[in-house]
Short mmCIF file of C-alpha atoms (C1' of nucleotides) in Angstrom, two decimals:
data_model
loop_
_atom_site.label_atom_id
_atom_site.label_comp_id
_atom_site.label_asym_id
_atom_site.label_seq_id
_atom_site.Cartn_x
_atom_site.Cartn_y
_atom_site.Cartn_z
CA UNK L 1 136.99 108.39 129.73
CA UNK L 2 135.49 107.92 126.19
CA UNK L 3 137.94 108.40 123.50
CA UNK L 4 136.96 111.01 120.82
CA UNK L 5 136.60 108.67 118.01
CA UNK L 6 134.18 111.24 116.50
CA UNK L 7 132.23 108.24 115.30
CA UNK L 8 128.60 107.21 115.48
CA UNK L 9 128.87 105.89 118.97
CA UNK L 10 130.45 109.35 120.26
CA UNK L 11 127.70 111.24 118.58
CA UNK L 12 124.95 109.06 120.04
CA UNK L 13 126.50 109.42 123.50
CA UNK L 14 126.63 113.22 123.18
CA UNK L 15 123.09 113.02 121.98
CA UNK L 16 121.74 111.12 125.03
CA UNK L 17 123.70 113.47 127.09
CA UNK L 18 122.01 116.53 125.55
CA UNK L 19 118.64 114.99 125.77
CA UNK L 20 119.22 114.12 129.45
CA UNK L 21 120.33 117.58 130.43
CA UNK L 22 117.65 119.22 128.40
CA UNK L 23 114.83 117.35 130.05
CA UNK L 24 116.44 117.87 133.40
CA UNK L 25 116.64 121.67 132.99
CA UNK L 26 113.10 121.74 131.78
CA UNK L 27 111.84 119.87 134.71
CA UNK L 28 113.85 121.64 137.26
CA UNK L 29 112.32 124.98 135.76
CA UNK L 30 108.82 123.72 135.66
CA UNK L 31 108.62 121.83 138.98
CA UNK L 32 111.51 123.09 140.90
CA UNK L 33 115.09 121.57 141.56
CA UNK L 34 114.28 119.92 144.80
CA UNK L 35 110.81 118.71 143.61
CA UNK L 36 112.35 116.78 140.79
CA UNK L 37 113.95 113.24 141.31
CA UNK L 38 116.72 111.79 139.23
CA UNK L 39 114.04 109.12 138.37
CA UNK L 40 111.81 111.73 137.03
CA UNK L 41 114.81 112.99 134.85
CA UNK L 42 115.64 109.46 133.74
CA UNK L 43 111.95 108.71 132.88
CA UNK L 44 111.55 112.09 131.00
CA UNK L 45 114.72 111.45 128.88
CA UNK L 46 113.65 107.80 128.31
CA UNK L 47 116.71 106.22 129.82
CA UNK L 48 117.56 104.36 132.99
CA UNK L 49 118.65 106.17 136.11
CA UNK L 50 121.92 104.58 135.71
CA UNK L 51 122.62 106.30 132.44
CA UNK L 52 121.78 109.65 133.99
CA UNK L 53 124.43 108.96 136.72
CA UNK L 54 126.93 107.85 134.10
CA UNK L 55 126.70 111.14 132.20
CA UNK L 56 126.25 113.44 135.19
CA UNK L 57 127.79 112.07 138.45
CA UNK L 58 125.63 114.35 140.65
CA UNK L 59 122.35 116.01 140.35
CA UNK L 60 123.96 119.31 140.51
CA UNK L 61 126.13 118.60 137.47
CA UNK L 62 122.93 118.47 135.44
CA UNK L 63 122.93 122.30 135.81
CA UNK L 64 126.50 123.12 136.47
CA UNK L 65 128.56 122.14 133.61
CA UNK L 66 131.15 124.97 133.59
CA UNK L 67 133.57 124.17 131.05
CA UNK L 68 133.79 127.88 130.58
CA UNK L 69 136.23 128.52 133.48
CA UNK L 70 139.16 126.90 131.73
CA UNK L 71 138.42 128.95 128.54
CA UNK L 72 138.32 132.16 130.48
CA UNK L 73 141.61 131.33 132.26
CA UNK L 74 143.31 130.52 129.01
CA UNK L 75 142.07 133.92 127.51
CA UNK L 76 143.35 135.71 130.49
CA UNK L 77 146.77 134.08 130.22
CA UNK L 78 146.92 134.92 126.51
CA UNK L 79 146.20 138.54 127.06
CA UNK L 80 148.95 141.18 126.63
CA UNK L 81 150.93 141.43 129.87
CA UNK L 82 151.35 145.05 129.71
CA UNK L 83 147.68 145.86 130.38
CA UNK L 84 146.43 146.46 133.98
CA UNK L 85 145.05 143.34 135.79
CA UNK L 86 141.57 144.60 135.77
CA UNK L 87 141.41 145.29 132.11
CA UNK L 88 142.97 141.83 131.29
CA UNK L 89 140.54 139.85 133.37
CA UNK L 90 137.38 141.97 132.57
CA UNK L 91 138.13 141.95 128.86
CA UNK L 92 138.30 138.09 128.99
CA UNK L 93 134.99 138.05 130.83
CA UNK L 94 133.38 140.43 128.37
CA UNK L 95 134.77 138.25 125.52
CA UNK L 96 133.56 134.93 126.86
CA UNK L 97 130.11 136.55 127.46
CA UNK L 98 130.05 137.78 123.92
CA UNK L 99 131.04 134.41 122.62
CA UNK L 100 128.28 132.66 124.66
CA UNK L 101 125.40 134.94 124.08
CA UNK L 102 125.89 135.89 120.35
CA UNK L 103 123.09 136.01 117.83
CA UNK L 104 124.28 132.83 116.25
CA UNK L 105 123.42 130.79 119.38
CA UNK L 106 119.91 131.72 120.43
CA UNK L 107 119.13 128.25 121.47
CA UNK L 108 122.19 127.96 123.80
CA UNK L 109 121.53 131.42 125.15
CA UNK L 110 118.13 130.25 126.27
CA UNK L 111 119.62 127.20 127.72
CA UNK L 112 122.28 129.09 129.54
CA UNK L 113 119.64 131.68 130.93
CA UNK L 114 117.50 128.73 132.31
CA UNK L 115 120.46 127.19 134.16
CA UNK L 116 121.67 130.58 135.38
CA UNK L 117 118.23 131.13 136.90
CA UNK L 118 118.32 127.83 138.51
CA UNK L 119 121.77 128.49 139.82
CA UNK L 120 120.73 131.65 141.44
CA UNK L 121 117.55 130.55 142.96
CA UNK L 122 118.65 126.98 144.45
CA UNK L 123 121.07 127.35 147.48
CA UNK L 124 122.84 124.04 146.64
CA UNK L 125 123.51 125.09 143.14
CA UNK L 126 124.39 128.48 143.97
CA UNK L 127 126.91 127.25 146.57
CA UNK L 128 128.63 124.94 144.14
CA UNK L 129 128.73 127.60 141.57
CA UNK L 130 130.41 129.90 143.93
CA UNK L 131 132.94 127.19 144.64
CA UNK L 132 133.61 126.81 140.89
CA UNK L 133 134.05 130.65 140.67
CA UNK L 134 136.47 130.45 143.62
CA UNK L 135 138.48 127.90 141.78
CA UNK L 136 138.42 130.16 138.62
CA UNK L 137 139.72 132.94 140.74
CA UNK L 138 142.63 130.82 142.00
CA UNK L 139 143.42 129.94 138.42
CA UNK L 140 143.39 133.46 137.42
CA UNK L 141 145.76 134.38 140.24
CA UNK L 142 148.06 131.46 139.22
CA UNK L 143 148.13 132.67 135.70
CA UNK L 144 148.76 136.36 136.52
CA UNK L 145 150.88 136.32 139.58
CA UNK L 146 153.78 133.93 139.08
CA UNK L 147 156.54 136.40 140.30
CA UNK L 148 158.13 134.91 143.45
CA UNK L 149 160.10 138.02 144.10
CA UNK L 150 156.84 139.89 144.62
CA UNK L 151 154.47 138.19 147.26
CA UNK L 152 152.15 141.06 147.07
CA UNK L 153 151.27 140.48 143.52
CA UNK L 154 149.32 137.58 144.33
CA UNK L 155 147.26 139.65 146.72
CA UNK L 156 146.71 142.45 144.12
CA UNK L 157 145.86 139.91 141.50
CA UNK L 158 143.31 138.36 144.02
CA UNK L 159 141.82 141.63 144.70
CA UNK L 160 141.43 142.41 141.04
CA UNK L 161 140.10 138.98 140.21
CA UNK L 162 137.63 138.95 142.99
CA UNK L 163 136.21 142.31 142.08
CA UNK L 164 135.97 141.49 138.47
CA UNK L 165 134.26 138.09 139.22
CA UNK L 166 131.87 139.93 141.61
CA UNK L 167 131.05 142.40 138.74
CA UNK L 168 130.45 139.36 136.55
CA UNK L 169 128.18 137.76 139.10
CA UNK L 170 126.07 140.84 139.58
CA UNK L 171 125.79 141.24 135.84
CA UNK L 172 124.80 137.65 135.47
CA UNK L 173 122.17 138.04 138.10
CA UNK L 174 120.70 141.12 136.67
CA UNK L 175 120.63 139.55 133.09
CA UNK L 176 118.77 136.44 134.72
CA UNK L 177 116.43 138.62 136.28
CA UNK L 178 115.68 140.41 133.07
CA UNK L 179 115.13 137.02 131.26
CA UNK L 180 118.24 137.75 128.95
CA UNK L 181 116.59 140.69 127.31
CA UNK L 182 119.51 143.06 127.93
CA UNK L 183 123.03 142.43 126.47
CA UNK L 184 125.05 140.47 128.84
CA UNK L 185 128.53 141.88 127.75
CA UNK L 186 127.22 145.24 128.01
CA UNK L 187 125.95 144.72 131.57
CA UNK L 188 129.45 143.26 132.60
CA UNK L 189 131.22 146.10 131.00
CA UNK L 190 129.11 148.61 132.90
CA UNK L 191 129.57 146.89 136.12
CA UNK L 192 133.46 146.91 135.52
CA UNK L 193 133.33 150.43 134.46
CA UNK L 194 131.46 151.47 137.46
CA UNK L 195 134.33 149.85 139.67
CA UNK L 196 137.49 150.65 137.63
CA UNK L 197 136.40 154.05 136.28
CA UNK L 198 137.43 153.80 132.57
CA UNK L 199 136.06 151.43 130.10
CA UNK L 200 137.54 147.92 130.48
CA UNK L 201 135.28 146.62 127.61
CA UNK L 202 137.44 145.18 124.71
CA UNK L 203 136.26 144.32 121.35
CA UNK L 204 135.26 140.60 120.90
CA UNK L 205 137.74 140.07 118.06
CA UNK G 1 112.05 128.12 168.53
CA UNK G 2 113.08 127.70 172.07
CA UNK G 3 112.39 130.66 174.27
CA UNK G 4 115.42 131.97 176.20
CA UNK G 5 114.19 131.19 179.64
CA UNK G 6 117.71 131.01 180.72
CA UNK G 7 116.51 128.15 182.84
CA UNK G 8 117.86 124.72 183.46
CA UNK G 9 116.19 123.22 180.41
CA UNK G 10 117.76 125.89 178.12
CA UNK G 11 121.18 125.18 179.72
CA UNK G 12 120.74 121.50 179.29
CA UNK G 13 119.93 121.97 175.66
CA UNK G 14 122.95 124.12 174.91
CA UNK G 15 125.11 121.75 176.73
CA UNK G 16 123.96 118.69 174.51
CA UNK G 17 124.27 120.92 171.50
CA UNK G 18 127.91 121.74 172.39
CA UNK G 19 128.57 118.09 173.20
CA UNK G 20 127.15 117.11 169.79
CA UNK G 21 129.10 119.61 167.82
CA UNK G 22 132.37 118.78 169.85
CA UNK G 23 132.18 115.20 169.04
CA UNK G 24 131.24 115.89 165.54
CA UNK G 25 134.25 118.07 164.79
CA UNK G 26 136.51 115.68 166.52
CA UNK G 27 135.33 112.77 164.51
CA UNK G 28 135.42 114.65 161.27
CA UNK G 29 138.94 115.81 162.03
CA UNK G 30 140.08 112.22 162.95
CA UNK G 31 138.41 110.11 160.33
CA UNK G 32 137.23 112.62 157.60
CA UNK G 33 134.08 114.32 157.13
CA UNK G 34 132.62 111.94 154.44
CA UNK G 35 133.80 108.83 156.37
CA UNK G 36 131.82 109.92 159.52
CA UNK G 37 128.24 109.37 159.37
CA UNK G 38 125.49 111.14 161.38
CA UNK G 39 125.00 107.91 163.28
CA UNK G 40 128.62 107.95 164.37
CA UNK G 41 128.19 111.35 165.81
CA UNK G 42 125.11 110.44 167.58
CA UNK G 43 126.82 107.40 169.15
CA UNK G 44 129.89 109.33 170.06
CA UNK G 45 127.63 112.10 171.84
CA UNK G 46 125.54 109.55 173.50
CA UNK G 47 122.32 110.80 171.95
CA UNK G 48 119.90 109.57 169.36
CA UNK G 49 120.26 110.46 165.53
CA UNK G 50 117.15 112.28 165.96
CA UNK G 51 118.63 114.64 168.57
CA UNK G 52 121.44 115.50 166.42
CA UNK G 53 119.11 116.51 163.52
CA UNK G 54 117.11 118.62 165.95
CA UNK G 55 120.10 120.67 166.85
CA UNK G 56 121.67 120.68 163.42
CA UNK G 57 119.33 120.27 160.54
CA UNK G 58 122.14 119.31 158.03
CA UNK G 59 125.39 117.62 158.40
CA UNK G 60 127.10 120.78 157.14
CA UNK G 61 125.69 122.72 160.02
CA UNK G 62 127.78 120.80 162.42
CA UNK G 63 130.70 122.58 161.02
CA UNK G 64 129.31 125.83 159.76
CA UNK G 65 127.50 127.68 162.60
CA UNK G 66 128.37 131.08 161.24
CA UNK G 67 126.65 133.56 163.42
CA UNK G 68 129.57 135.66 162.94
CA UNK G 69 128.31 137.27 159.72
CA UNK G 70 125.63 139.32 161.37
CA UNK G 71 128.17 140.52 163.92
CA UNK G 72 130.53 141.69 161.30
CA UNK G 73 127.75 143.51 159.24
CA UNK G 74 126.65 145.31 162.42
CA UNK G 75 130.17 146.40 163.02
CA UNK G 76 130.51 147.73 159.55
CA UNK G 77 127.28 149.67 159.63
CA UNK G 78 128.26 151.21 162.97
CA UNK G 79 131.56 152.45 161.80
CA UNK G 80 132.19 156.06 161.04
CA UNK G 81 130.61 156.80 157.48
CA UNK G 82 133.50 159.28 156.67
CA UNK G 83 136.05 156.56 156.20
CA UNK G 84 136.79 154.85 152.83
CA UNK G 85 134.87 151.64 152.22
CA UNK G 86 137.92 149.25 152.30
CA UNK G 87 138.96 150.78 155.69
CA UNK G 88 135.43 150.46 157.18
CA UNK G 89 135.17 146.71 156.09
CA UNK G 90 138.62 145.75 156.66
CA UNK G 91 138.67 147.33 160.15
CA UNK G 92 135.37 145.31 160.99
CA UNK G 93 137.10 142.07 159.65
CA UNK G 94 140.16 142.70 161.81
CA UNK G 95 138.24 143.50 164.73
CA UNK G 96 135.93 140.53 164.62
CA UNK G 97 139.14 138.30 164.13
CA UNK G 98 140.79 139.93 167.26
CA UNK G 99 137.62 139.13 169.22
CA UNK G 100 137.43 135.59 168.10
CA UNK G 101 141.12 134.67 168.54
CA UNK G 102 142.02 136.62 171.61
CA UNK G 103 144.06 135.00 174.44
CA UNK G 104 141.03 134.79 176.54
CA UNK G 105 139.41 132.01 174.41
CA UNK G 106 142.09 129.61 173.55
CA UNK G 107 139.69 126.64 173.63
CA UNK G 108 137.39 128.48 171.36
CA UNK G 109 140.26 129.33 169.04
CA UNK G 110 141.28 125.58 168.68
CA UNK G 111 137.61 124.78 167.89
CA UNK G 112 137.45 127.50 165.17
CA UNK G 113 140.73 126.13 163.77
CA UNK G 114 139.54 122.62 163.42
CA UNK G 115 136.37 123.79 161.85
CA UNK G 116 138.18 126.17 159.50
CA UNK G 117 140.42 123.37 158.39
CA UNK G 118 137.56 121.04 157.71
CA UNK G 119 135.85 123.93 155.70
CA UNK G 120 138.84 124.36 153.47
CA UNK G 121 139.50 120.73 152.74
CA UNK G 122 135.91 119.43 152.23
CA UNK G 123 134.46 120.52 148.98
CA UNK G 124 130.75 120.43 150.21
CA UNK G 125 131.64 122.60 153.32
CA UNK G 126 133.77 125.05 151.28
CA UNK G 127 130.98 125.60 149.03
CA UNK G 128 128.50 126.23 151.49
CA UNK G 129 130.94 128.62 153.39
CA UNK G 130 131.36 130.45 150.11
CA UNK G 131 127.65 130.96 150.01
CA UNK G 132 127.59 132.28 153.37
CA UNK G 133 130.49 134.74 152.64
CA UNK G 134 128.36 135.78 149.54
CA UNK G 135 125.33 136.50 151.76
CA UNK G 136 127.63 138.48 154.02
CA UNK G 137 128.82 140.57 151.07
CA UNK G 138 125.40 141.21 150.00
CA UNK G 139 124.67 142.37 153.64
CA UNK G 140 127.80 144.55 153.58
CA UNK G 141 126.57 146.18 150.31
CA UNK G 142 123.16 146.68 151.68
CA UNK G 143 124.54 148.30 154.69
CA UNK G 144 127.11 150.60 152.90
CA UNK G 145 125.40 151.50 149.57
CA UNK G 146 121.93 152.65 150.37
CA UNK G 147 121.97 155.90 148.31
CA UNK G 148 119.43 155.40 145.46
CA UNK G 149 120.71 158.43 143.72
CA UNK G 150 124.15 156.84 142.95
CA UNK G 151 123.63 153.15 141.44
CA UNK G 152 127.51 152.94 140.91
CA UNK G 153 127.88 153.18 144.78
CA UNK G 154 126.56 149.71 144.94
CA UNK G 155 129.22 148.43 142.45
CA UNK G 156 131.98 150.16 144.30
CA UNK G 157 130.76 148.72 147.58
CA UNK G 158 130.69 145.31 146.04
CA UNK G 159 134.19 145.65 144.60
CA UNK G 160 135.51 146.82 148.02
CA UNK G 161 133.58 144.10 149.90
CA UNK G 162 134.76 141.25 147.58
CA UNK G 163 138.35 142.35 147.72
CA UNK G 164 138.22 142.51 151.51
CA UNK G 165 136.57 139.29 151.95
CA UNK G 166 139.01 137.61 149.45
CA UNK G 167 141.82 138.89 151.59
CA UNK G 168 139.99 137.60 154.63
CA UNK G 169 139.59 134.26 153.05
CA UNK G 170 143.35 134.01 151.98
CA UNK G 171 144.41 135.07 155.54
CA UNK G 172 142.09 132.39 157.07
CA UNK G 173 143.42 129.76 154.66
CA UNK G 174 147.02 130.65 155.61
CA UNK G 175 146.12 130.73 159.40
CA UNK G 176 144.65 127.32 159.04
CA UNK G 177 147.70 125.90 157.12
CA UNK G 178 149.89 127.28 159.85
CA UNK G 179 147.86 125.57 162.56
CA UNK G 180 146.79 128.96 163.96
CA UNK G 181 150.40 129.65 165.22
CA UNK G 182 150.34 133.08 163.48
CA UNK G 183 148.20 135.93 164.61
CA UNK G 184 145.12 136.02 162.51
CA UNK G 185 144.22 139.67 162.82
CA UNK G 186 147.83 140.61 161.67
CA UNK G 187 147.46 138.07 158.57
CA UNK G 188 144.19 139.84 157.59
CA UNK G 189 145.87 143.22 158.10
CA UNK G 190 148.76 142.31 155.92
CA UNK G 191 146.57 140.79 153.23
CA UNK G 192 144.37 144.07 153.22
CA UNK G 193 147.56 146.35 153.32
CA UNK G 194 149.12 144.41 150.20
CA UNK G 195 145.96 145.25 148.35
CA UNK G 196 144.97 148.71 149.46
CA UNK G 197 148.48 150.18 150.01
CA UNK G 198 148.15 151.94 153.56
CA UNK G 199 147.35 150.17 156.68
CA UNK G 200 143.61 149.43 157.00
CA UNK G 201 144.34 147.91 160.37
CA UNK G 202 142.41 149.45 163.25
CA UNK G 203 142.89 148.97 166.94
CA UNK G 204 140.36 146.56 168.30
CA UNK G 205 138.83 149.05 170.73
"C1'" DA N 1 131.21 87.10 110.76
"C1'" DC N 2 133.74 87.76 114.92
"C1'" DC N 3 135.90 89.92 119.18
"C1'" DG N 4 137.01 93.67 122.28
"C1'" DA N 5 135.39 97.80 123.98
"C1'" DT N 6 131.91 100.89 125.25
"C1'" DT N 7 127.21 101.97 126.55
"C1'" DT N 8 123.38 100.99 128.98
"C1'" DG N 9 120.29 98.32 132.45
"C1'" DG N 10 119.13 95.79 136.85
"C1'" DT N 11 119.93 94.82 141.76
"C1'" DA N 12 120.99 95.77 146.19
"C1'" DG N 13 122.77 98.43 149.05
"C1'" DT N 14 124.55 103.02 152.21
"C1'" DG N 15 123.74 107.42 154.19
"C1'" DA N 16 121.42 111.95 154.63
"C1'" DC N 17 117.19 113.65 155.83
"C1'" DT N 18 111.82 113.79 156.75
"C1'" DA N 19 107.25 112.76 158.96
"C1'" DT N 20 104.79 110.99 162.49
"C1'" DC N 21 103.84 109.19 166.95
"C1'" DA N 22 104.96 108.39 171.77
"C1'" DC N 23 107.40 109.02 176.18
"C1'" DG N 24 109.50 111.50 179.81
"C1'" DA N 25 111.19 115.73 182.09
"C1'" DT N 26 110.58 120.62 183.24
"C1'" DG N 27 108.25 124.95 184.42
"C1'" DG N 28 104.55 127.36 186.29
"C1'" DT N 29 100.03 126.96 188.73
"C1'" DA N 30 96.17 125.50 191.88
"C1'" DT I 1 101.71 118.46 196.52
"C1'" DA I 2 99.12 117.71 192.45
"C1'" DC I 3 98.29 119.10 187.69
"C1'" DC I 4 99.11 120.31 183.05
"C1'" DA I 5 101.03 122.56 179.07
"C1'" DT I 6 105.37 122.59 176.91
"C1'" DC I 7 109.60 121.05 175.47
"C1'" DG I 8 113.56 117.92 174.62
"C1'" DT I 9 114.13 113.24 173.18
"C1'" DG I 10 113.36 108.64 171.04
"C1'" DA I 11 111.91 104.94 167.66
"C1'" DT I 12 109.90 103.62 163.29
"C1'" DA I 13 109.35 103.83 158.54
"C1'" DG I 14 110.02 106.04 154.54
"C1'" DT I 15 112.10 109.06 150.30
"C1'" DC I 16 115.97 110.29 147.64
"C1'" DA I 17 120.82 110.86 146.13
"C1'" DC I 18 124.44 108.07 145.09
"C1'" DT I 19 127.60 103.75 144.69
"C1'" DA I 20 129.26 99.15 143.91
"C1'" DC I 21 128.66 94.92 141.20
"C1'" DC I 22 127.15 92.27 137.42
"C1'" DA I 23 124.57 91.22 132.93
"C1'" DA I 24 123.00 92.43 128.24
"C1'" DA I 25 123.11 95.05 124.14
"C1'" DT I 26 125.57 97.77 120.92
"C1'" DC I 27 129.38 99.44 118.16
"C1'" DG I 28 134.32 99.48 115.73
"C1'" DG I 29 137.56 97.32 113.47
"C1'" DT I 30 139.81 92.85 112.00
#
DNA sequence: ACCGATTTGGTAGTGACTATCACGATGGTA
DNA sequence: TACCATCGTGATAGTCACTACCAAATCGGT
């Protein structure tokens, strides 16, 4: 647990972390996930294998960082309670996608795209990604259905959340297949609209 | 690829397979999944580690056999096309659960319960289970939305399938938490009814 | 300049999984 | 009964992800 001194040491640590992950994603994309060993990643990044494991406990963590889940859950919890569930969840998803793929982060977008393509094509990564999505779904249900008097509310929230996340997943797959050329928030909005009829898309700000 | 000669050799093979899996599930439940090695399983079953790997390519396969998915997809494809999607999918899920947990297979039910409890509590198993469920969802969509003229049909089928599978998952978790004392088909039916309003439960035959 | 904390590196393991070879048992056939 | 192809099984050696455990280098603040 490194404290956030925001000092030189922390910056160097973050830098090596980015270097390691960058080389890892590049090698995974070039030579395949299974064909790349942790030693290969360490050599490419110019560090020892130990350092790789210090920054990323498992090989899968090199691709699946997923700090986005908490952000999305917070956005949903902060959305107005009067709206229908699907709109609250869908809106948060579109907002998050807008924030992650905006024009001001072209480099990050390419990085996200490469990670997504790996996630989709590699069974082990896809499985862990689905587990993360499931955890996110549980968090959404916890944030939306906290009424003990209505036990069915949890079921309805789960149905809405699972449908929204399925739409998100389909949109991400299509976005990855298209090499990120189409607009991700628009894809998500279209997938949501096809399911829920009206436009669930909400403005980013 | 062993041919189904239905002869002595095939029966012996199936027997050793059952023996290995039985001891594996028992050891996993007693001592924990991670705390049990493949050598432990081999020793308990009285075979060599090689034989274990011949029958189960990965450790996870000892718990996740999952030939149920294909059965469910076939059931859905064979259901009357006039019914709403949720009813067709939900009905197939309830039917499958009824067939798997009937009174005539108490031993199998205990086995299924033990495997389910392992799947839920072990991250690696849960992740791979969710991947299997995702594959089933894709199969359901393929069976239900094969109309190229209506691209939104796939989205609607996906929403229905993901909501139904989420309900199934919740019901299975609750069933496992309750050590299988409550009726699984009834749990699934209740979860589905909470989402879709009317009773989606259909008779088993 | 010094000391505690943090980051990194090395060593030696464990355990899942694979490749390859050899042995014995089974099933059909002469 | 004898023969042979096939199949199930076993043993060996190896790769790779991952984990303690301990030493060295570096940074932050006194």
